[in-house]
Coordinates of C-alpha atoms and ligand atoms in Angstrom, one line a residue:
M1 CA 0.0 0.0 0.0
E2 CA 1.3 3.4 -0.9
K3 CA -0.1 6.8 0.0
L4 CA 1.0 10.0 -1.5
V5 CA -0.2 13.6 -1.6
A6 CA -0.3 15.1 -5.1
Q7 CA -1.6 18.4 -6.4
N8 CA -4.4 18.1 -8.9
I9 CA -3.3 20.0 -12.0
Q10 CA -6.8 21.2 -12.7
D11 CA -8.1 22.6 -9.4
G12 CA -4.7 23.2 -7.8
K13 CA -5.8 21.4 -4.6
P14 CA -3.9 18.6 -2.8
Y15 CA -5.3 15.1 -2.9
E16 CA -4.3 11.9 -1.1
I17 CA -3.9 9.1 -3.5
T18 CA -3.9 5.5 -2.2
I19 CA -2.4 2.8 -4.4
K20 CA -2.5 -0.9 -3.6
D21 CA -1.3 -3.8 -5.8
N22 CA -0.7 -1.4 -8.8
E23 CA -4.3 -0.2 -8.5
I24 CA -5.9 3.0 -7.4
Q25 CA -7.9 2.6 -4.1
S26 CA -8.9 6.2 -3.6
I27 CA -8.3 9.8 -4.5
V28 CA -9.5 12.2 -1.8
I29 CA -9.0 15.8 -1.2
T30 CA -6.9 16.5 1.8
E31 CA -6.3 19.5 4.2
S32 CA -2.6 18.9 4.0
E33 CA -0.6 22.2 4.2
E34 CA 2.6 20.8 2.7
I35 CA 3.5 21.7 -0.9
P36 CA 3.4 18.4 -2.7
E37 CA 6.3 17.3 -4.9
F38 CA 3.8 15.2 -6.9
Y39 CA 1.3 16.5 -9.4
F40 CA -1.4 14.5 -11.1
G41 CA -3.5 15.1 -14.2
P42 CA -4.7 13.7 -17.4
G43 CA -2.3 11.5 -19.3
F44 CA -0.3 13.0 -22.2
F45 CA -1.7 12.5 -25.7
D46 CA 0.7 12.5 -28.6
I47 CA -1.0 12.7 -32.0
Q48 CA 2.3 12.2 -34.0
V49 CA 4.5 9.2 -33.2
N50 CA 6.5 7.6 -36.0
G51 CA 8.3 5.4 -33.7
Y52 CA 10.0 5.2 -30.3
A53 CA 12.6 3.2 -28.3
G54 CA 14.0 1.5 -31.4
H55 CA 10.6 0.5 -32.9
D56 CA 9.3 2.0 -36.1
Y57 CA 5.6 2.1 -37.2
N58 CA 7.0 2.8 -40.7
L59 CA 8.7 -0.5 -41.1
V60 CA 6.9 -3.8 -41.8
Q61 CA 7.8 -6.0 -38.8
D62 CA 8.7 -9.7 -38.7
Y63 CA 6.7 -9.8 -35.5
F64 CA 4.0 -7.0 -35.2
L65 CA 3.7 -7.4 -31.4
N66 CA 7.1 -5.7 -31.1
L67 CA 5.3 -2.5 -31.9
G68 CA 3.5 -2.8 -28.6
Q69 CA 6.8 -1.8 -27.0
I70 CA 6.1 1.8 -28.1
S71 CA 2.9 2.0 -26.0
K72 CA 4.7 0.5 -23.1
K73 CA 7.8 2.7 -23.3
L74 CA 5.7 5.8 -23.8
S75 CA 3.5 5.0 -20.9
K76 CA 6.6 5.0 -18.7
K77 CA 7.0 8.7 -19.7
G78 CA 3.4 9.7 -19.0
I79 CA 2.1 9.4 -22.6
T80 CA -1.0 7.3 -22.1
R81 CA -2.3 7.6 -25.6
H82 CA -0.8 8.3 -29.0
L83 CA -1.5 8.2 -32.7
P84 CA 0.9 5.9 -34.6
T85 CA 1.9 8.0 -37.6
V86 CA 2.6 6.5 -40.9
I87 CA 4.3 8.6 -43.5
T88 CA 4.5 8.8 -47.4
N89 CA 5.0 5.4 -49.0
S90 CA 3.6 3.3 -51.8
K91 CA -0.1 2.4 -51.8
K92 CA 0.8 -1.2 -51.1
Q93 CA 3.3 -0.5 -48.4
L94 CA 1.0 1.9 -46.6
G95 CA -1.6 -0.9 -46.7
K96 CA 0.8 -3.3 -45.0
L97 CA 1.7 -0.8 -42.3
F98 CA -1.9 -0.2 -41.5
H99 CA -2.6 -3.9 -41.5
Q100 CA 0.1 -4.6 -38.9
L101 CA -1.3 -1.7 -36.7
T102 CA -4.7 -3.3 -36.9
L103 CA -3.3 -6.6 -35.9
L104 CA -1.6 -5.0 -32.9
L105 CA -4.8 -3.4 -31.7
E106 CA -6.7 -6.6 -32.1
S107 CA -4.1 -8.5 -30.0
N108 CA -4.8 -6.8 -26.7
H109 CA -7.3 -4.3 -25.2
I110 CA -4.4 -2.3 -23.7
Y111 CA -3.3 -1.2 -27.2
Q112 CA -6.8 -0.1 -28.0
K113 CA -6.6 2.2 -24.9
C114 CA -3.2 3.5 -25.8
I115 CA -3.9 3.9 -29.5
P116 CA -7.3 5.5 -30.1
A117 CA -6.6 6.2 -33.8
F118 CA -4.0 6.5 -36.5
H119 CA -2.4 9.5 -38.3
L120 CA -1.6 9.3 -42.0
E121 CA 1.1 11.9 -42.9
G122 CA 1.3 12.0 -46.7
P123 CA 1.6 10.9 -49.4
F124 CA -0.5 13.9 -50.6
I125 CA 2.0 16.5 -49.6
S126 CA 4.3 18.9 -51.5
P127 CA 6.8 17.3 -53.8
E128 CA 9.2 20.2 -53.4
D129 CA 12.5 19.9 -51.6
G130 CA 12.2 21.6 -48.2
P131 CA 8.5 21.3 -47.5
R132 CA 8.6 17.6 -48.4
G133 CA 11.1 17.0 -45.6
A134 CA 12.4 13.4 -45.4
H135 CA 9.3 12.0 -47.2
F136 CA 10.1 9.8 -50.2
K137 CA 9.6 11.9 -53.3
E138 CA 8.8 9.0 -55.6
F139 CA 5.6 8.3 -53.6
V140 CA 4.3 11.9 -53.2
C141 CA 1.1 12.4 -55.3
A142 CA -2.2 14.2 -55.6
P143 CA -5.0 13.3 -53.2
N144 CA -6.7 10.1 -54.2
W145 CA -9.9 9.2 -52.4
D146 CA -10.0 5.6 -53.6
W147 CA -6.5 5.0 -52.2
F148 CA -7.5 6.6 -48.9
Q149 CA -10.6 4.4 -48.7
Y150 CA -8.3 1.4 -49.4
W151 CA -6.1 2.3 -46.4
Q152 CA -9.1 3.3 -44.2
D153 CA -10.7 -0.1 -44.8
I154 CA -7.5 -2.0 -43.8
A155 CA -7.2 0.3 -40.8
G156 CA -10.8 -0.5 -39.7
G157 CA -11.8 3.1 -40.0
R158 CA -9.2 4.2 -37.5
I159 CA -7.4 6.8 -39.6
K160 CA -8.7 9.9 -37.8
L161 CA -6.1 12.4 -39.0
I162 CA -4.5 13.0 -42.3
T163 CA -1.7 15.6 -43.0
L164 CA -1.7 16.8 -46.6
S165 CA -0.8 19.9 -48.7
P166 CA -3.7 21.7 -50.4
E167 CA -1.4 22.7 -53.3
W168 CA -2.8 19.8 -55.4
E169 CA -5.7 20.2 -57.7
G170 CA -8.7 18.4 -56.2
S171 CA -7.5 19.0 -52.7
N172 CA -10.6 20.7 -51.5
S173 CA -13.1 18.0 -52.6
F174 CA -10.8 15.4 -51.0
I175 CA -10.7 17.5 -47.7
E176 CA -14.5 17.8 -47.8
K177 CA -14.9 14.0 -48.2
C178 CA -12.5 13.4 -45.3
V179 CA -14.3 15.8 -43.0
E180 CA -17.6 14.3 -43.9
S181 CA -16.4 10.9 -43.0
G182 CA -15.1 12.0 -39.6
V183 CA -11.4 12.4 -40.5
K184 CA -9.6 15.5 -39.4
V185 CA -7.5 17.2 -42.0
S186 CA -4.2 19.0 -41.2
I187 CA -2.1 21.1 -43.5
G188 CA 1.6 20.2 -43.4
H189 CA 4.6 19.6 -45.6
T190 CA 3.1 22.3 -47.8
S191 CA 4.1 25.0 -50.3
A192 CA 0.5 26.0 -50.9
N193 CA -0.3 29.7 -51.6
Q194 CA -2.7 31.9 -49.7
Q195 CA -5.6 31.1 -51.8
Q196 CA -5.0 27.3 -51.5
I197 CA -4.7 27.5 -47.8
E198 CA -7.9 29.6 -47.5
G199 CA -9.7 27.1 -49.8
A200 CA -8.5 24.2 -47.6
V201 CA -9.8 25.8 -44.5
K202 CA -13.2 26.5 -46.1
A203 CA -13.3 22.9 -47.1
G204 CA -12.7 21.8 -43.5
A205 CA -8.9 21.7 -42.8
S206 CA -8.5 22.4 -39.1
L207 CA -4.8 22.0 -38.1
S208 CA -1.3 22.8 -39.1
T209 CA 1.0 19.9 -38.6
H210 CA 4.3 20.8 -36.8
L211 CA 4.0 24.4 -37.9
G212 CA 7.3 26.0 -38.8
N213 CA 8.9 22.7 -39.8
G214 CA 8.6 20.9 -43.1
A215 CA 9.3 24.2 -44.9
H216 CA 11.7 25.8 -47.3
G217 CA 15.0 27.1 -45.7
I218 CA 14.3 30.5 -47.3
L219 CA 10.9 32.0 -47.9
P220 CA 9.6 35.2 -49.4
R221 CA 9.0 37.7 -46.6
H222 CA 5.3 37.8 -47.5
P223 CA 3.1 36.3 -48.6
N224 CA 4.2 32.8 -47.5
Y225 CA 2.4 29.7 -46.2
I226 CA 3.5 30.3 -42.6
W227 CA 1.8 33.7 -42.4
S228 CA -1.2 32.3 -44.2
Q229 CA -1.6 29.5 -41.7
L230 CA -1.0 31.8 -38.7
A231 CA -3.7 34.1 -40.0
E232 CA -6.4 31.3 -40.3
E233 CA -8.4 31.4 -37.1
K234 CA -9.9 28.0 -37.7
L235 CA -6.5 26.3 -37.8
C236 CA -5.1 24.8 -34.6
A237 CA -1.4 24.1 -34.7
S238 CA 0.9 21.4 -33.4
I239 CA 4.6 22.2 -32.7
I240 CA 7.7 20.2 -31.9
A241 CA 9.1 21.8 -28.8
D242 CA 12.5 20.0 -28.4
G243 CA 14.7 23.0 -28.6
F244 CA 16.0 22.0 -32.0
H245 CA 13.1 22.2 -34.4
L246 CA 11.9 25.7 -33.4
P247 CA 13.7 28.5 -31.6
K248 CA 11.9 29.4 -28.4
E249 CA 11.0 32.9 -29.6
V250 CA 9.1 31.3 -32.4
I251 CA 7.2 29.2 -29.9
K252 CA 6.4 32.3 -28.0
V253 CA 5.0 34.0 -31.1
L254 CA 3.0 30.9 -32.0
Q255 CA 1.5 30.9 -28.5
K256 CA 0.5 34.5 -28.8
V257 CA -1.2 34.0 -32.2
K258 CA -2.8 30.6 -31.6
G259 CA -3.5 30.8 -27.9
D260 CA -5.4 27.7 -26.7
Q261 CA -5.4 26.2 -30.2
L262 CA -1.6 25.4 -29.9
F263 CA -0.4 22.0 -28.6
L264 CA 2.6 19.7 -28.6
V265 CA 3.5 16.7 -30.7
S266 CA 6.7 14.8 -30.5
D267 CA 6.9 13.6 -34.1
S268 CA 9.4 11.1 -32.6
V269 CA 11.2 8.6 -34.8
A270 CA 12.4 5.2 -33.8
L271 CA 15.6 6.4 -32.2
A272 CA 13.8 8.6 -29.7
G273 CA 14.2 7.1 -26.2
M274 CA 17.4 5.4 -27.2
K275 CA 20.9 6.0 -25.6
P276 CA 23.0 8.8 -27.2
G277 CA 25.4 7.5 -29.9
D278 CA 25.8 6.8 -33.6
Y279 CA 23.2 4.8 -35.4
E280 CA 22.6 3.5 -38.9
T281 CA 19.0 4.0 -40.0
P282 CA 17.1 2.4 -43.0
V283 CA 16.1 5.8 -44.5
G284 CA 18.5 8.4 -43.1
G285 CA 21.8 6.5 -43.3
K286 CA 24.3 7.3 -40.6
V287 CA 22.9 9.5 -37.8
S288 CA 24.0 10.7 -34.4
L289 CA 21.9 11.2 -31.3
T290 CA 23.4 13.7 -28.8
K291 CA 23.0 13.5 -25.1
E292 CA 20.9 16.7 -25.3
G293 CA 18.5 14.8 -27.6
K294 CA 19.4 16.2 -31.0
L295 CA 19.2 13.7 -33.8
H296 CA 21.3 14.8 -36.8
L297 CA 23.0 13.4 -39.9
K298 CA 26.4 12.1 -38.7
D299 CA 28.4 14.2 -41.1
K300 CA 26.1 17.2 -41.0
P301 CA 25.3 18.3 -37.5
G302 CA 23.2 21.1 -38.8
M303 CA 20.8 18.7 -40.6
L304 CA 18.1 17.2 -38.3
A305 CA 17.3 13.6 -38.9
G306 CA 13.9 13.6 -37.1
S307 CA 12.8 14.3 -33.6
A308 CA 14.1 12.2 -30.7
M309 CA 11.9 13.7 -28.0
N310 CA 8.8 12.6 -26.1
L311 CA 6.0 14.8 -24.9
L312 CA 7.3 14.8 -21.3
Q313 CA 10.5 16.4 -22.7
G314 CA 8.5 18.9 -24.6
F315 CA 6.5 19.7 -21.5
N316 CA 9.8 20.2 -19.6
F317 CA 11.2 22.3 -22.4
L318 CA 8.3 24.7 -22.1
L319 CA 8.7 25.0 -18.4
K320 CA 12.5 25.4 -18.5
N321 CA 12.2 28.3 -20.9
N322 CA 9.3 30.0 -19.2
L323 CA 7.1 29.5 -22.2
A324 CA 4.2 28.2 -20.3
S325 CA 2.9 27.7 -16.7
I326 CA 2.7 24.1 -15.5
Q327 CA -1.1 24.1 -16.0
E328 CA -0.7 25.5 -19.6
A329 CA 2.1 23.1 -20.6
W330 CA 0.1 20.1 -19.2
K331 CA -2.9 21.1 -21.3
M332 CA -0.7 21.5 -24.4
A333 CA 0.4 17.9 -23.9
S334 CA -2.9 16.4 -22.9
Q335 CA -6.4 18.0 -23.2
R336 CA -5.8 20.2 -26.2
P337 CA -4.7 17.4 -28.6
E338 CA -7.4 15.2 -27.1
K339 CA -10.1 17.8 -27.7
Y340 CA -8.8 18.4 -31.2
I341 CA -9.1 14.7 -32.2
F342 CA -12.3 13.9 -30.3
T343 CA -14.0 17.3 -30.2
E344 CA -14.6 17.0 -26.4
T345 CA -12.3 15.9 -23.6
E346 CA -13.2 13.1 -21.3
P347 CA -13.8 13.8 -17.6
W348 CA -10.8 12.1 -16.1
Y349 CA -10.1 12.2 -12.4
A350 CA -13.6 12.3 -11.0
D351 CA -13.8 8.7 -11.9
K352 CA -10.7 6.9 -10.5
K353 CA -11.0 4.4 -13.2
K354 CA -10.0 6.9 -15.8
E355 CA -6.5 7.3 -17.0
F356 CA -4.1 9.7 -15.4
I357 CA -0.5 10.3 -14.6
I358 CA 1.5 11.3 -11.6
L359 CA 4.6 13.4 -12.2
K360 CA 7.3 14.2 -9.6
K361 CA 8.8 17.7 -9.5
S362 CA 12.6 17.8 -9.2
K363 CA 14.6 20.6 -7.7
D364 CA 15.2 22.5 -10.9
S365 CA 11.4 22.6 -11.6
Q366 CA 11.6 19.9 -14.2
F367 CA 9.3 16.9 -14.0
D368 CA 10.0 13.2 -13.9
H369 CA 7.4 10.5 -14.6
Y370 CA 6.3 8.7 -11.5
K371 CA 3.3 6.5 -12.4
T372 CA 0.7 6.0 -15.2
F373 CA -2.8 4.6 -14.7
I374 CA -5.3 3.5 -17.2
S375 CA -8.7 2.2 -16.1
G376 CA -7.4 2.8 -12.5
K377 CA -4.6 0.3 -12.9
E378 CA -0.9 1.0 -13.3
T379 CA 0.0 0.4 -17.0
F380 CA 2.4 -2.4 -17.9
P381 CA 3.6 -3.1 -14.3
N382 CA 5.0 -6.5 -15.2
T383 CA 3.3 -8.4 -18.0
I384 CA 0.4 -6.9 -19.8
Q385 CA -1.4 -10.2 -20.0
S386 CA -1.8 -10.4 -16.3
I387 CA -4.1 -7.3 -16.3
N388 CA -7.6 -7.5 -17.4
Y389 CA -8.4 -4.0 -18.7
E390 CA -12.0 -2.8 -19.1
Q391 CA -13.2 -2.9 -22.7
Ligands
ZN401 ZN1 6.2 15.7 -40.8

């Protein structure tokens, strides 16, 4: 039996949490005067995860259950839910990648809790160098509804978010069909002009994917697609706050413009969560991961090779740089992305069976993960099979 006092991130009050056999027994408000070192609140929700801890959603696996390690490792960092993100590839290969994700979800209820939907980033993005980022040029193409239906069928209707560029002809009718079928559309990896962005928003696009990245190195001062997206009040925006993808003053400006429509994504690749060192990757070749968490091409330290962060690190980055209060940063990592994907957020702590996380504040005002609960039970304590999660 363990008892701890933790501050509720939402009402700021101290609560006594009792845990027994990896399960929550009670959460009750207390009169305690001490300032708790623990905080509890809704689990973090990352809508853009390409891979983590050496496992990659963009590679067809010999054994698909290995991909379950991503949910497990992320839950140990407070990320209770995430959207596996599959990027530009051939029609057939994308089908295989969604198929293995579907098998993973069908293998155990815990994965259905951790993975509420999928994110398709591409292949209907800009073919131009710069905006295209590291996506394979040969597979980039105009929006194709039949193809999307093919992947959506394989995915069992779980693709809830697609990132595309509205610079293609036919983009707007494609966006309308997506939105009509319950799929959110995000603008990203784009070199669209003002008119195209305006048209996409009218058609129902509602997010900018990792705004400020996946762009040309040099842009006309105006107009350009960053201003255009900033100006669209109906567009939320996701950002990668790892200290390498965006300078902190840019994050500050994005916050001022987007307000509570701004939230965090990790956009993590398979090497995120790994030890610093040199690695060989199937797509990027030789890369280095520094102890600060920067992932770059081995011979070109200025060229990023993807993001190696998780949302807890993004949360800590915001706090360390005074870019947000604890409450604000917590929302940017949890309720805002949840509300974006599902329209409404779930009530979480009133029902002790809901998911939540406990973080521990360290001396330098950074936070470490302490425990994660889903359905009132600690996630992945030993073996997942031993826990019977609610359906
Ligand atoms: Zn991207």
